[in-house]
CSV table of C-alpha atoms and ligand atoms in Angstrom, one decimal:
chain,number,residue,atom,x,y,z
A,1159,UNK,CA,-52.0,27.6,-5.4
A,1160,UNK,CA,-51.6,31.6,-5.5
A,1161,UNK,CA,-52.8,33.0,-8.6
A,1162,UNK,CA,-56.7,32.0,-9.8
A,1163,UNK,CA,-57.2,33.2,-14.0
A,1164,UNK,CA,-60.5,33.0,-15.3
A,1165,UNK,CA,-60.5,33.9,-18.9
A,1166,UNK,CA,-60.0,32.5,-22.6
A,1167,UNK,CA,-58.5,29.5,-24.1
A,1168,UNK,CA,-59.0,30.0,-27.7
A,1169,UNK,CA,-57.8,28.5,-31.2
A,1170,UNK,CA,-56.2,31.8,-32.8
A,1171,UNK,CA,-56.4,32.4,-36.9
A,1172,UNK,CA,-53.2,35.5,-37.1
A,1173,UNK,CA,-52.3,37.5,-39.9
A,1174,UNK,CA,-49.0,39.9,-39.2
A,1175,UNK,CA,-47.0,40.9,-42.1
A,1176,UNK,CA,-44.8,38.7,-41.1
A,1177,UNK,CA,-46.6,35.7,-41.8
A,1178,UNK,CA,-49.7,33.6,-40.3
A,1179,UNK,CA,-50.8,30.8,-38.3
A,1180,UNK,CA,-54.3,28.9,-38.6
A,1181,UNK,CA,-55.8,27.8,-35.6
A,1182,UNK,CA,-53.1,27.8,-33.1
A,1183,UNK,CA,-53.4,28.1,-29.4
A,1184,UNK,CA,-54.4,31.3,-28.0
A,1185,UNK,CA,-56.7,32.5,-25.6
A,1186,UNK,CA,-56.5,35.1,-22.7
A,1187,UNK,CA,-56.2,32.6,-20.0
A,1188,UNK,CA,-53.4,30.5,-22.2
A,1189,UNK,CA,-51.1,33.2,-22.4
A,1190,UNK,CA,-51.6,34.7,-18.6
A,1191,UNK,CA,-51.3,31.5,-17.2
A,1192,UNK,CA,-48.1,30.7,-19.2
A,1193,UNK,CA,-46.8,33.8,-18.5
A,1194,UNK,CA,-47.4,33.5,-14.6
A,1195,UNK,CA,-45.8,29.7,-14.9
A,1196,UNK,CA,-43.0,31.2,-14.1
A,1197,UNK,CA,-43.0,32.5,-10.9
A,1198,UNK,CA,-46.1,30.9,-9.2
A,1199,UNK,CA,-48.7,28.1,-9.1
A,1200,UNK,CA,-51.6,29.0,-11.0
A,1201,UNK,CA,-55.2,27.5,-11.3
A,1202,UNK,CA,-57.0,28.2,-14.3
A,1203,UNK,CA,-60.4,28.3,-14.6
A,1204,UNK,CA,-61.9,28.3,-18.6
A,1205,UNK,CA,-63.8,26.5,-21.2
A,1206,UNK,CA,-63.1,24.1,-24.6
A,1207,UNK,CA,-64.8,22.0,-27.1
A,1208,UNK,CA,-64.5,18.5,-28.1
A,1209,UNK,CA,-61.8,19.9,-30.3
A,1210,UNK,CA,-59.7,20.9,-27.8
A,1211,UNK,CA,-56.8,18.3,-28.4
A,1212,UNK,CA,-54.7,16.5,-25.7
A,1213,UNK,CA,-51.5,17.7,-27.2
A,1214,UNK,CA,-52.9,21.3,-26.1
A,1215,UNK,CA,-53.8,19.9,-22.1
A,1216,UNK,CA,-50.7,18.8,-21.8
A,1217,UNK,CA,-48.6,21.4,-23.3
A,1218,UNK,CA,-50.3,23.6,-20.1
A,1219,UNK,CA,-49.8,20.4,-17.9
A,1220,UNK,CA,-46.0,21.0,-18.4
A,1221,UNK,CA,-45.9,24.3,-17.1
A,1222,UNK,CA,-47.3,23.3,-13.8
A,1223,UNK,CA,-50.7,24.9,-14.7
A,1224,UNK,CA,-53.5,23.3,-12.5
A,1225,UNK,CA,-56.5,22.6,-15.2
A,1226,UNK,CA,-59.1,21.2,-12.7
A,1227,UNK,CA,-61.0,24.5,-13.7
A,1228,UNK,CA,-60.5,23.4,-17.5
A,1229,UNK,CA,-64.6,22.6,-18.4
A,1230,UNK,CA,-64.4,20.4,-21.7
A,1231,UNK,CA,-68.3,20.6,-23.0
A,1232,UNK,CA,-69.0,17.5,-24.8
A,1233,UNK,CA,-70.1,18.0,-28.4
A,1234,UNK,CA,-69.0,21.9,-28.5
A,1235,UNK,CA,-66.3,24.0,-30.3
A,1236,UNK,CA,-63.9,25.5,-28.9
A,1237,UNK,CA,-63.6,29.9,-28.7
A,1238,UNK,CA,-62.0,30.9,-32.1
A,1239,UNK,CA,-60.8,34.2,-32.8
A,1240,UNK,CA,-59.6,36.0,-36.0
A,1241,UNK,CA,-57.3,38.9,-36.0
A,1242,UNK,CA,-55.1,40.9,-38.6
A,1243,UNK,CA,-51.9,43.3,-37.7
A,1244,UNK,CA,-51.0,45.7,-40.2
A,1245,UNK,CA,-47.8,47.3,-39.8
A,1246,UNK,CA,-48.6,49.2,-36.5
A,1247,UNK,CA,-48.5,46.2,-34.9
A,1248,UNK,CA,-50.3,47.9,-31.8
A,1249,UNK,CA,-53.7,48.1,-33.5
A,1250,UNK,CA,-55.2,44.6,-33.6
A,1251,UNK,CA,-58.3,44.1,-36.0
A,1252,UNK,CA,-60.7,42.1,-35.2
A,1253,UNK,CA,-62.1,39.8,-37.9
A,1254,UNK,CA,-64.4,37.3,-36.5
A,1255,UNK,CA,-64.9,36.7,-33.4
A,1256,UNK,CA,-67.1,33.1,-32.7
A,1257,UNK,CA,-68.0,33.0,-28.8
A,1258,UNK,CA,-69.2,28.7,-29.7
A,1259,UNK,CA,-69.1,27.2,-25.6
A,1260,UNK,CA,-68.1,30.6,-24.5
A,1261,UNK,CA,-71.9,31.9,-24.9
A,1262,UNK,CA,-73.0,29.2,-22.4
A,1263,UNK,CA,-70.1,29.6,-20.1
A,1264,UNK,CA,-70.7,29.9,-16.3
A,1265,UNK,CA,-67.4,29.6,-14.2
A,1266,UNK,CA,-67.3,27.6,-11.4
A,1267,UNK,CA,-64.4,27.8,-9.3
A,1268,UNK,CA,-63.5,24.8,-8.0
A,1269,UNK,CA,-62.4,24.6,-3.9
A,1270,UNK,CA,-59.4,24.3,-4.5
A,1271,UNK,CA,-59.0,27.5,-6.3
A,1272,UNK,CA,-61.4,29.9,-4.1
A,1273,UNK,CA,-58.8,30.9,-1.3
A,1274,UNK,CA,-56.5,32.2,-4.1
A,1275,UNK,CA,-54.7,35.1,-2.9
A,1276,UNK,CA,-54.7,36.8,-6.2
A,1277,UNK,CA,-57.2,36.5,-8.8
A,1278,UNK,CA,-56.8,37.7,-12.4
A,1279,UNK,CA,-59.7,38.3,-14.3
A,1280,UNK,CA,-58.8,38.2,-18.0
A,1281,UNK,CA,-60.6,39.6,-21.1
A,1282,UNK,CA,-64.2,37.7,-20.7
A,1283,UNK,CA,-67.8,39.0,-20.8
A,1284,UNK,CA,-67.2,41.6,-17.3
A,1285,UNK,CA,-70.8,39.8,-16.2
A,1286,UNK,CA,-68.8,36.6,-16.0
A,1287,UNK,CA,-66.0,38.3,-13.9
A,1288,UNK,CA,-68.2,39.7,-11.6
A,1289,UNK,CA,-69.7,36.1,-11.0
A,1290,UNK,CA,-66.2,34.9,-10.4
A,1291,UNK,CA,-66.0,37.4,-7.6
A,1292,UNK,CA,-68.9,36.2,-6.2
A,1293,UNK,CA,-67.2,32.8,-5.7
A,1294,UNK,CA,-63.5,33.3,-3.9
A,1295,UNK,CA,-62.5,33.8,-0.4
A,1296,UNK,CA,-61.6,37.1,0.1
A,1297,UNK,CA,-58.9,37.9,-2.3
A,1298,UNK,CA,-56.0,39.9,-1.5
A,1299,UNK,CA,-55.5,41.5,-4.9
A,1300,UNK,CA,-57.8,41.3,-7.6
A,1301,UNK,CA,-57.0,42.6,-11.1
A,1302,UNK,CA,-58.7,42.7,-14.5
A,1303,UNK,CA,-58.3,43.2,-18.2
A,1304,UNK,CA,-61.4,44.1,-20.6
A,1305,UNK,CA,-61.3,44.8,-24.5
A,1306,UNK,CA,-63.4,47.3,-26.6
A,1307,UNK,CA,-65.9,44.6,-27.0
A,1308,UNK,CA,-67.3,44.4,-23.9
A,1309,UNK,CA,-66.5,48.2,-23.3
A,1310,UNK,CA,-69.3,49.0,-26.2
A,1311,UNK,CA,-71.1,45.9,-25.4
A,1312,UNK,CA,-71.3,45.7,-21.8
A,1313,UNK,CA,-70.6,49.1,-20.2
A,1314,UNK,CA,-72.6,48.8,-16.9
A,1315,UNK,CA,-71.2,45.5,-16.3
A,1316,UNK,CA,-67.7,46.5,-16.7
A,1317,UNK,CA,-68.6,49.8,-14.4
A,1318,UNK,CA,-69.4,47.7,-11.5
A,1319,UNK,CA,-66.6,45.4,-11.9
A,1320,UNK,CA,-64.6,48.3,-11.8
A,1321,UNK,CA,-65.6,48.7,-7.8
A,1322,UNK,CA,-64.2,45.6,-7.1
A,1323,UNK,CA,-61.1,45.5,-8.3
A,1324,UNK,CA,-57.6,46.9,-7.0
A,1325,UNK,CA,-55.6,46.6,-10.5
A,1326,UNK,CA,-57.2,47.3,-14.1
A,1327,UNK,CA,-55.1,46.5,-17.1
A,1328,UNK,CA,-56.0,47.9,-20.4
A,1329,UNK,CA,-54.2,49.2,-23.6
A,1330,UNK,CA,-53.9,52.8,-24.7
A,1331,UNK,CA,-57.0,53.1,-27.2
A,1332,UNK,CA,-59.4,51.1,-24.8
A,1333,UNK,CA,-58.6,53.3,-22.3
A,1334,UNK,CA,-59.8,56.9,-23.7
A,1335,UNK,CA,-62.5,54.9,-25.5
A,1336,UNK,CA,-63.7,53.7,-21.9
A,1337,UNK,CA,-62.8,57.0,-20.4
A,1338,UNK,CA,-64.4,59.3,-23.4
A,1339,UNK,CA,-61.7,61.9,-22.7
A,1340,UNK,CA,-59.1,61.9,-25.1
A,1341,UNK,CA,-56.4,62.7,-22.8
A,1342,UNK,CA,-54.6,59.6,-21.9
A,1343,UNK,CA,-53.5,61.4,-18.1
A,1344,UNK,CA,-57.2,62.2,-18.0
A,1345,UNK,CA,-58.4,59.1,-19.2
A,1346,UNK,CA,-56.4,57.7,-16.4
A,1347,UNK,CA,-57.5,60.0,-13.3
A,1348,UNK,CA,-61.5,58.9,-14.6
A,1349,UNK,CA,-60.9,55.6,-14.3
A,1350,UNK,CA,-59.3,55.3,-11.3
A,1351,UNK,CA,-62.6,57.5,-9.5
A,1352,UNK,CA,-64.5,54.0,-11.1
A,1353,UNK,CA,-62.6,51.9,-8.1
A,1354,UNK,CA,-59.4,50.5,-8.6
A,1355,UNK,CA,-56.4,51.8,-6.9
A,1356,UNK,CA,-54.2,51.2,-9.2
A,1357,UNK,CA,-54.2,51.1,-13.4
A,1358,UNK,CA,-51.9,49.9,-15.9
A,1359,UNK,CA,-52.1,51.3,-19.6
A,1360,UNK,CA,-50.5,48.8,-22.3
A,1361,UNK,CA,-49.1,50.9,-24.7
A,1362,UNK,CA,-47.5,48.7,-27.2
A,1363,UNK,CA,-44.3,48.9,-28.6
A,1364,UNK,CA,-44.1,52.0,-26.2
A,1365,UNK,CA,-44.4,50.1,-23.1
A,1366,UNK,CA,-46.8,50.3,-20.2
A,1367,UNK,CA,-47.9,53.2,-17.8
A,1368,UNK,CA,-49.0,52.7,-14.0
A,1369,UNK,CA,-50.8,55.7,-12.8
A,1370,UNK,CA,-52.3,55.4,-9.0
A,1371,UNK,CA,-53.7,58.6,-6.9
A,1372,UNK,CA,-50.7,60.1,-6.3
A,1373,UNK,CA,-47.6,59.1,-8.9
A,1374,UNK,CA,-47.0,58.0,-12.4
A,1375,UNK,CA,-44.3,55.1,-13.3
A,1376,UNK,CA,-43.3,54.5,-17.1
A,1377,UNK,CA,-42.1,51.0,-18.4
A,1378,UNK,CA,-40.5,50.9,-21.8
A,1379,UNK,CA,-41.2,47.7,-23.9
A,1380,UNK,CA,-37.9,45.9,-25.3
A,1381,UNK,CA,-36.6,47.4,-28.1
A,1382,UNK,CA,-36.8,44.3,-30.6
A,1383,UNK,CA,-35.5,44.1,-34.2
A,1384,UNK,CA,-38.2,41.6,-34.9
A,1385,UNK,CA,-42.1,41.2,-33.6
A,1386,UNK,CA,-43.8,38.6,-35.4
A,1387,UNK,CA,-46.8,38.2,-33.7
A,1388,UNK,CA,-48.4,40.6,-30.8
A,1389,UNK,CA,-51.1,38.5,-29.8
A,1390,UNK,CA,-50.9,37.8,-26.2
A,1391,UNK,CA,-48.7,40.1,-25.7
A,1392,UNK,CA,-51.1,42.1,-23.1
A,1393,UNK,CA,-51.9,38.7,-21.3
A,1394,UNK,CA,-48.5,37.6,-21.5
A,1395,UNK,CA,-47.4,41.2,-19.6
A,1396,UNK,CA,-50.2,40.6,-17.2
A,1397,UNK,CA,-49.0,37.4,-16.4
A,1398,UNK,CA,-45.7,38.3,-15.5
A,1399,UNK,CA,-46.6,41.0,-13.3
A,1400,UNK,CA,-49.3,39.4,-11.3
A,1401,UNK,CA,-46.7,35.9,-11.5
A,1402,UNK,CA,-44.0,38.4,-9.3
A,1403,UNK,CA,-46.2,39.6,-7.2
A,1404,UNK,CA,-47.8,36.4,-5.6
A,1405,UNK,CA,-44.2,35.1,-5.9
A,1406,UNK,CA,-42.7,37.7,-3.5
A,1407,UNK,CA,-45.9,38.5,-1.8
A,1408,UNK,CA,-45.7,42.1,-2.1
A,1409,UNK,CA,-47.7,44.6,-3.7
A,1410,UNK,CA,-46.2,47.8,-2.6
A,1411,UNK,CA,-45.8,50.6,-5.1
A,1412,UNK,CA,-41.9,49.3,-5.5
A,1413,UNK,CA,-43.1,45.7,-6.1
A,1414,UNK,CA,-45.5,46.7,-8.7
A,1415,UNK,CA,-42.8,48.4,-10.7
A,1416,UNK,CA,-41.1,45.8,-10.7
A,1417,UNK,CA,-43.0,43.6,-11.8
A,1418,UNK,CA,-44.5,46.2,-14.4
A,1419,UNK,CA,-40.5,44.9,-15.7
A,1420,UNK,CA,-40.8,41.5,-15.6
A,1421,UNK,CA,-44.5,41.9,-17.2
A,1422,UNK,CA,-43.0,43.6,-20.0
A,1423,UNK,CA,-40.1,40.9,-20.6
A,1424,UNK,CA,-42.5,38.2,-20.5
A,1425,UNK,CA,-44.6,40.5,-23.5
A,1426,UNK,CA,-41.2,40.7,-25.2
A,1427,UNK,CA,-40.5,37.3,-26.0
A,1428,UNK,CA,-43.8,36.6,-26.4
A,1429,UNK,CA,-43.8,38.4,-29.3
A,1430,UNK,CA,-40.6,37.2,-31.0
A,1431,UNK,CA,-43.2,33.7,-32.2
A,1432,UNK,CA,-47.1,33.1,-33.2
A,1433,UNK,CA,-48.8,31.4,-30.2
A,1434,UNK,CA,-47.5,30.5,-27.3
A,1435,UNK,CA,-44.0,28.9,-29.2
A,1436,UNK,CA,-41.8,31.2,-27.6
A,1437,UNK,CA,-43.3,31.2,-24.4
A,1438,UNK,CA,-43.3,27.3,-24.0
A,1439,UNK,CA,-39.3,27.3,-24.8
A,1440,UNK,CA,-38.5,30.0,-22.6
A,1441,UNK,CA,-36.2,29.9,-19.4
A,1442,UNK,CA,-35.7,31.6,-16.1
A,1443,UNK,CA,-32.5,32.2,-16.7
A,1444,UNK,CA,-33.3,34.2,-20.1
A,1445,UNK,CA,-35.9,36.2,-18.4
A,1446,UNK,CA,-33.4,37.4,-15.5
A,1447,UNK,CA,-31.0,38.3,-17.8
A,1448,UNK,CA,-33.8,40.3,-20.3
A,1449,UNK,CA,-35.0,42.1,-16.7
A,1450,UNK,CA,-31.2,43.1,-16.2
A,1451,UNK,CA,-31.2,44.7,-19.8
A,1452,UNK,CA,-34.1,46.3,-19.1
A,1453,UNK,CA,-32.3,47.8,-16.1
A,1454,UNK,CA,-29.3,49.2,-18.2
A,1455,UNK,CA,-32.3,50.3,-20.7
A,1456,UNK,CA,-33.7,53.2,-18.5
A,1457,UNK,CA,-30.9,53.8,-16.4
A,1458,UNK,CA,-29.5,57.4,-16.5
A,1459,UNK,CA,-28.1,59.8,-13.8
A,1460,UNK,CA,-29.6,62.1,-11.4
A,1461,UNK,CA,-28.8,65.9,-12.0
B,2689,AMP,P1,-54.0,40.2,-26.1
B,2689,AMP,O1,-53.1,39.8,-25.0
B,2689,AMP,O2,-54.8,41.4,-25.8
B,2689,AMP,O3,-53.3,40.2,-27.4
B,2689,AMP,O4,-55.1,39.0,-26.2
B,2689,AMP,C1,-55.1,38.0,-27.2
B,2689,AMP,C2,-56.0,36.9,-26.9
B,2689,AMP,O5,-57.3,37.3,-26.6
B,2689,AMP,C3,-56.2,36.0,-28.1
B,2689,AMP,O6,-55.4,34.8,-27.9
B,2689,AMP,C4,-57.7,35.8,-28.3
B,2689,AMP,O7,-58.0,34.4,-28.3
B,2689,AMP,C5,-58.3,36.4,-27.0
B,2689,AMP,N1,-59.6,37.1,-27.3
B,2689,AMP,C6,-59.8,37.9,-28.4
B,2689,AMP,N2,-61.1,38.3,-28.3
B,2689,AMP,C7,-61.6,37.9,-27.1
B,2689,AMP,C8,-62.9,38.0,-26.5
B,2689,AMP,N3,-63.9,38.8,-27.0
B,2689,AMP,N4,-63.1,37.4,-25.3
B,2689,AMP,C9,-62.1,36.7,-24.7
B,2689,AMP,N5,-60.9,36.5,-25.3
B,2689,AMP,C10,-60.6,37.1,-26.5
């Protein structure tokens, strides 16, 4: 096993303007996982209800995802989240947000997981990721992804995650909101004196930027005629990225860009179905080709 996620398996309730889906699969941990599939063995490490069906477990199982970390809690429900997209499909609203065997959750890690050599801490309560650290071996690369909820609700906690972590992956809005400068360059340089070396900005249906001490590296997201749902796209991007670098090993300045690219190809056809429906149908052959188009996409001559 190379990659260790600790994060979110939810039932999803989506409203885009292109339709809606009632309790689907979702959940941070669901879509990174997924997402990783791809390119590396992953061990996830979350929490469901009773309600949690079988059809769900083994959908996961397919992928190769090792669910030993998978706590079922007798008698409880399952994380549920509500969400609507208006037209700017970049802003998601929050409707409801019920935490059910989430508010008792205390990850474990099993043995098997705790020499992982890269650990990705998705969107959970940041007191929960730091007791994740607490548990592996050393990590060689650690990176983590918060959300506005646990910026305003836990701030100190997310603060002294930030110490500990080489990567931090967060969209556009959360970003200034953490930062409280409204400059998204300065936003940037203040969170990277917080710790990590390196942070990733999700920007939407404009891509992803990487800003480390000394250089800046822009990622465009695929130009798509159609989005019909952007949930999981962020975990789905994260997924992909982390994925390539346990895959090749490297994670180099070069190897993070590229695998900034195959993050955003994996958010790409994520987005072309609710859930995880595109994900689960997806192949390794349609994901080199998408990373070639992205190639022709930016390409332009030097002076
Ligand atoms: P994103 O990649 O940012 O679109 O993440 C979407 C996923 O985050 C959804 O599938 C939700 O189930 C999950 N999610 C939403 N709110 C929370 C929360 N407060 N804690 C953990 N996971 C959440």
């Amino acid at each position: 096993m190379n990659i260790l996620v600790v994060g979110s398996v939810a039932f999803d309730s989506v409203e885009t303007p292109f339709g809606k889906a009632e309790e689907v699969l979702g959940g941070s941990a669901t879509y990174f996982s997924t997402a990783a599939s791809f390119f590396a063995d992953v061990g996830l490490v979350a929490v469901v209800g009773e309600d949690f069906p079988e059809e769900h477990v083994s959908m996961l199982n397919q992928k190769g995802i090792d669910l030993e970390g998978l706590n079922r809690v007798p008698g409880g429900k399952t994380f549920r989240w509500r969400g609507r997209y208006e037209y700017d499909l970049n802003l998601a609203h929050t409707l409801k947000t019920e935490l059910n065997v989430f508010s008792d959750f205390n990850p474990t890690i099993p043995q098997a997981y705790r020499d992982c050599p890269f650990v990705f801490l998705a969107n959970i309560d940041p007191e929960l990721q730091l007791r994740v650290l607490e548990q592996v071996k050393g990590p060689r690369f650690v990176a983590c992804d918060t959300m506005n909820y646990w910026i305003e609700g836990k701030p100190e906690a997310l603060r002294e995650l930030l110490k500990r972590v080489d990567l931090f992956v967060i969209n556009e809005t959360e970003a200034r909101e953490f930062a409280g400068v409204p400059s998204l360059v300065g936003a940037a340089r203040t969170i990277l004196e917080c710790g990590p070396s390196t942070l990733i900005v999700k920007r939407g249906e404009y891509g992803a930027l990487m800003f480390n001490a000394s250089s800046v590296f822009s990622a465009p997201a695929y130009p798509l005629e159609e989005i019909y749902d952007p949930t999981g796209a962020g975990d789905s991007f994260a997924g992909g990225l982390m994925g390539y670098l346990a895959n090749t090993g490297d994670t180099g300045e070069d190897n993070l860009r590229k695998g900034m690219i195959f993050g955003s190809v994996l958010a790409s056809f994520n987005v072309e179905a609710f859930s995880l429906e595109r994900l689960h149908r997806l192949s390794l052959d349609e994901i080199h080709s998408r990373y070639k188009e992205f190639k022709r996409l930016t390409h332009f001559e030097d002076i």
